[in-house]
């Protein structure tokens, strides 16, 4: 994502962003490796605009958020081994 972050930093004025521009952690999942947000102004009005950016992994071996969530659930779930009779 570092390479992608250069563009908004170079063009923050055009994008109506405060310096230095660039991506910030998403407020709801700040430790997410794949979600970022950018904060922009508007031509009219004072209400800021937040854009959320979802980055998809190009490497198929990188775990997805869904796979990570499912593995956490499985780790927490009690074992349901069948009784041998």
N, C-alpha and C. Protein backbone atom coordinates (compact mmCIF):
# COMPACT_ATOMS: atom_id res chain seq x y z
N UNK A 1 0.82 -1.20 0.00
CA UNK A 1 0.00 0.00 0.00
C UNK A 1 0.86 1.26 0.00
N UNK A 2 2.10 1.12 0.37
CA UNK A 2 2.98 2.28 0.45
C UNK A 2 3.08 3.03 -0.87
N UNK A 3 3.17 2.29 -1.97
CA UNK A 3 3.27 2.93 -3.28
C UNK A 3 1.99 3.70 -3.61
N UNK A 4 0.86 3.16 -3.23
CA UNK A 4 -0.42 3.79 -3.53
C UNK A 4 -0.60 5.05 -2.69
N UNK A 5 -0.05 5.07 -1.51
CA UNK A 5 -0.18 6.21 -0.60
C UNK A 5 0.53 7.46 -1.14
N UNK A 6 1.47 7.29 -2.04
CA UNK A 6 2.20 8.44 -2.60
C UNK A 6 1.27 9.38 -3.36
N UNK A 7 0.33 8.83 -4.12
CA UNK A 7 -0.53 9.66 -4.97
C UNK A 7 -1.33 10.69 -4.18
N UNK A 8 -2.09 10.30 -3.15
CA UNK A 8 -2.82 11.34 -2.40
C UNK A 8 -1.89 12.31 -1.68
N UNK A 9 -0.71 11.86 -1.29
CA UNK A 9 0.23 12.77 -0.64
C UNK A 9 0.74 13.83 -1.63
N UNK A 10 0.96 13.43 -2.86
CA UNK A 10 1.43 14.38 -3.87
C UNK A 10 0.31 15.33 -4.32
N UNK A 11 -0.93 14.85 -4.27
CA UNK A 11 -2.06 15.61 -4.82
C UNK A 11 -3.07 16.03 -3.76
N UNK A 12 -2.62 16.15 -2.50
CA UNK A 12 -3.55 16.42 -1.41
C UNK A 12 -4.34 17.71 -1.63
N UNK A 13 -3.73 18.72 -2.24
CA UNK A 13 -4.42 19.98 -2.47
C UNK A 13 -5.57 19.80 -3.46
N UNK A 14 -5.32 19.09 -4.56
CA UNK A 14 -6.36 18.82 -5.56
C UNK A 14 -7.49 17.99 -4.98
N UNK A 15 -7.15 17.09 -4.06
CA UNK A 15 -8.13 16.20 -3.46
C UNK A 15 -8.84 16.82 -2.25
N UNK A 16 -8.54 18.09 -1.99
CA UNK A 16 -9.12 18.83 -0.87
C UNK A 16 -8.84 18.15 0.47
N UNK A 17 -7.59 17.70 0.62
CA UNK A 17 -7.15 17.07 1.86
C UNK A 17 -6.20 18.02 2.58
N UNK A 18 -6.17 17.91 3.91
CA UNK A 18 -5.18 18.65 4.69
C UNK A 18 -3.81 18.00 4.49
N UNK A 19 -2.76 18.80 4.55
CA UNK A 19 -1.40 18.26 4.45
C UNK A 19 -1.13 17.35 5.64
N UNK A 20 -0.47 16.26 5.51
CA UNK A 20 0.26 15.81 4.33
C UNK A 20 -0.54 14.92 3.40
N UNK A 21 -1.85 14.76 3.63
CA UNK A 21 -2.64 13.87 2.79
C UNK A 21 -2.36 12.42 3.16
N UNK A 22 -2.70 11.52 2.29
CA UNK A 22 -2.41 10.10 2.51
C UNK A 22 -3.50 9.38 3.28
N UNK A 23 -3.26 8.11 3.47
CA UNK A 23 -4.22 7.23 4.14
C UNK A 23 -4.03 7.26 5.65
N UNK A 24 -5.13 7.05 6.36
CA UNK A 24 -5.07 6.87 7.81
C UNK A 24 -5.76 5.55 8.14
N UNK A 25 -5.54 5.06 9.33
CA UNK A 25 -6.20 3.83 9.77
C UNK A 25 -7.71 4.05 9.81
N UNK A 26 -8.46 3.02 9.53
CA UNK A 26 -9.91 3.10 9.59
C UNK A 26 -10.32 3.17 11.05
N UNK A 27 -11.17 4.12 11.40
CA UNK A 27 -11.55 4.35 12.80
C UNK A 27 -12.19 3.13 13.46
N UNK A 28 -12.94 2.32 12.70
CA UNK A 28 -13.66 1.19 13.29
C UNK A 28 -12.79 -0.06 13.46
N UNK A 29 -11.80 -0.23 12.57
CA UNK A 29 -10.86 -1.35 12.68
C UNK A 29 -9.46 -0.83 12.47
N UNK A 30 -8.91 -0.13 13.45
CA UNK A 30 -7.63 0.53 13.24
C UNK A 30 -6.46 -0.41 12.96
N UNK A 31 -6.57 -1.67 13.36
CA UNK A 31 -5.47 -2.61 13.11
C UNK A 31 -5.62 -3.39 11.81
N UNK A 32 -6.66 -3.10 11.04
CA UNK A 32 -6.86 -3.80 9.77
C UNK A 32 -5.73 -3.49 8.80
N UNK A 33 -5.23 -4.52 8.16
CA UNK A 33 -4.15 -4.35 7.18
C UNK A 33 -4.68 -3.99 5.81
N UNK A 34 -5.99 -4.09 5.60
CA UNK A 34 -6.54 -3.91 4.25
C UNK A 34 -7.51 -2.74 4.10
N UNK A 35 -7.86 -2.07 5.17
CA UNK A 35 -8.82 -0.96 5.09
C UNK A 35 -8.16 0.32 5.56
N UNK A 36 -8.31 1.36 4.77
CA UNK A 36 -7.79 2.68 5.13
C UNK A 36 -8.87 3.72 4.79
N UNK A 37 -8.69 4.92 5.32
CA UNK A 37 -9.61 5.99 4.96
C UNK A 37 -8.82 7.24 4.65
N UNK A 38 -9.45 8.12 3.85
CA UNK A 38 -8.89 9.43 3.57
C UNK A 38 -9.93 10.46 3.94
N UNK A 39 -9.47 11.63 4.39
CA UNK A 39 -10.36 12.71 4.82
C UNK A 39 -10.24 13.85 3.83
N UNK A 40 -11.37 14.30 3.34
CA UNK A 40 -11.41 15.34 2.32
C UNK A 40 -12.33 16.47 2.76
N UNK A 41 -12.08 17.65 2.22
CA UNK A 41 -13.00 18.76 2.39
C UNK A 41 -14.00 18.74 1.24
N UNK A 42 -14.87 19.70 1.21
CA UNK A 42 -15.85 19.82 0.12
C UNK A 42 -15.76 21.22 -0.46
N UNK A 43 -16.10 21.34 -1.73
CA UNK A 43 -16.09 22.65 -2.38
C UNK A 43 -17.09 23.59 -1.70
N UNK A 44 -18.26 23.05 -1.37
CA UNK A 44 -19.31 23.83 -0.71
C UNK A 44 -19.64 23.17 0.62
N UNK A 45 -19.69 23.95 1.64
CA UNK A 45 -20.05 23.42 2.96
C UNK A 45 -18.82 23.04 3.76
N UNK A 46 -19.05 22.83 5.04
CA UNK A 46 -17.96 22.53 5.96
C UNK A 46 -17.91 21.07 6.39
N UNK A 47 -18.88 20.27 5.95
CA UNK A 47 -18.92 18.88 6.38
C UNK A 47 -17.80 18.09 5.71
N UNK A 48 -16.92 17.49 6.50
CA UNK A 48 -15.84 16.71 5.90
C UNK A 48 -16.36 15.43 5.24
N UNK A 49 -15.60 14.92 4.33
CA UNK A 49 -15.96 13.70 3.62
C UNK A 49 -14.88 12.66 3.91
N UNK A 50 -15.30 11.49 4.34
CA UNK A 50 -14.36 10.39 4.58
C UNK A 50 -14.60 9.32 3.53
N UNK A 51 -13.54 8.95 2.85
CA UNK A 51 -13.62 7.87 1.87
C UNK A 51 -12.93 6.65 2.45
N UNK A 52 -13.58 5.49 2.30
CA UNK A 52 -13.01 4.25 2.80
C UNK A 52 -12.45 3.46 1.63
N UNK A 53 -11.24 2.96 1.78
CA UNK A 53 -10.55 2.25 0.72
C UNK A 53 -10.28 0.82 1.20
N UNK A 54 -10.71 -0.14 0.40
CA UNK A 54 -10.50 -1.55 0.71
C UNK A 54 -9.47 -2.08 -0.27
N UNK A 55 -8.38 -2.58 0.25
CA UNK A 55 -7.31 -3.11 -0.58
C UNK A 55 -7.37 -4.63 -0.57
N UNK A 56 -7.42 -5.19 -1.75
CA UNK A 56 -7.48 -6.64 -1.90
C UNK A 56 -6.07 -7.17 -2.13
N UNK A 57 -5.78 -8.27 -1.52
CA UNK A 57 -4.45 -8.87 -1.64
C UNK A 57 -4.24 -9.46 -3.02
N UNK A 58 -3.09 -9.20 -3.59
CA UNK A 58 -2.73 -9.82 -4.85
C UNK A 58 -2.13 -11.19 -4.64
N UNK A 59 -1.72 -11.46 -3.41
CA UNK A 59 -1.10 -12.72 -3.06
C UNK A 59 -2.17 -13.64 -2.49
N UNK A 60 -2.43 -14.73 -3.17
CA UNK A 60 -3.52 -15.62 -2.74
C UNK A 60 -3.21 -16.32 -1.41
N UNK A 61 -1.97 -16.25 -0.95
CA UNK A 61 -1.64 -16.87 0.33
C UNK A 61 -1.91 -15.95 1.51
N UNK A 62 -2.20 -14.65 1.25
CA UNK A 62 -2.50 -13.71 2.33
C UNK A 62 -3.88 -14.00 2.89
N UNK A 63 -4.01 -14.13 4.20
CA UNK A 63 -5.33 -14.44 4.76
C UNK A 63 -6.29 -13.27 4.58
N UNK A 64 -7.52 -13.59 4.29
CA UNK A 64 -8.55 -12.56 4.17
C UNK A 64 -9.15 -12.30 5.54
N UNK A 65 -9.85 -11.19 5.66
CA UNK A 65 -10.51 -10.86 6.93
C UNK A 65 -11.52 -11.93 7.30
N UNK A 66 -12.27 -12.45 6.30
CA UNK A 66 -13.27 -13.48 6.57
C UNK A 66 -12.60 -14.75 7.07
N UNK A 67 -11.54 -15.18 6.42
CA UNK A 67 -10.84 -16.40 6.85
C UNK A 67 -10.28 -16.22 8.25
N UNK A 68 -9.75 -15.05 8.55
CA UNK A 68 -9.20 -14.78 9.88
C UNK A 68 -10.30 -14.84 10.92
N UNK A 69 -11.46 -14.24 10.61
CA UNK A 69 -12.58 -14.25 11.54
C UNK A 69 -13.08 -15.68 11.78
N UNK A 70 -13.17 -16.47 10.71
CA UNK A 70 -13.64 -17.85 10.84
C UNK A 70 -12.67 -18.69 11.65
N UNK A 71 -11.37 -18.49 11.46
CA UNK A 71 -10.40 -19.27 12.23
C UNK A 71 -10.45 -18.89 13.71
N UNK A 72 -10.72 -17.61 14.01
CA UNK A 72 -10.86 -17.20 15.41
C UNK A 72 -12.06 -17.87 16.06
N UNK A 73 -13.19 -17.93 15.30
CA UNK A 73 -14.39 -18.57 15.83
C UNK A 73 -14.14 -20.04 16.10
N UNK A 74 -13.44 -20.71 15.18
CA UNK A 74 -13.15 -22.13 15.36
C UNK A 74 -12.25 -22.35 16.56
N UNK A 75 -11.31 -21.46 16.78
CA UNK A 75 -10.40 -21.60 17.92
C UNK A 75 -11.14 -21.43 19.25
N UNK A 76 -12.17 -20.57 19.27
CA UNK A 76 -12.93 -20.33 20.49
C UNK A 76 -13.98 -21.41 20.74
N UNK A 77 -14.47 -22.05 19.67
CA UNK A 77 -15.55 -23.03 19.79
C UNK A 77 -15.07 -24.28 20.53
N UNK A 78 -15.91 -24.80 21.42
CA UNK A 78 -15.52 -26.04 22.11
C UNK A 78 -15.47 -27.20 21.13
N UNK A 79 -14.60 -28.13 21.39
CA UNK A 79 -14.47 -29.30 20.54
C UNK A 79 -15.71 -30.15 20.66
N UNK A 80 -16.19 -30.65 19.54
CA UNK A 80 -17.40 -31.48 19.54
C UNK A 80 -17.04 -32.89 19.05
N UNK A 81 -16.13 -33.49 19.72
CA UNK A 81 -15.72 -34.84 19.35
C UNK A 81 -16.84 -35.81 19.70
N UNK A 82 -17.05 -36.79 18.82
CA UNK A 82 -18.09 -37.81 19.07
C UNK A 82 -17.57 -38.83 20.07
N UNK A 83 -18.51 -39.31 20.88
CA UNK A 83 -18.17 -40.37 21.81
C UNK A 83 -18.13 -41.69 21.07
N UNK A 84 -17.15 -42.48 21.39
CA UNK A 84 -17.05 -43.84 20.83
C UNK A 84 -17.88 -44.75 21.71
N UNK A 85 -18.77 -45.57 21.13
CA UNK A 85 -19.59 -46.49 21.95
C UNK A 85 -19.25 -47.90 21.62
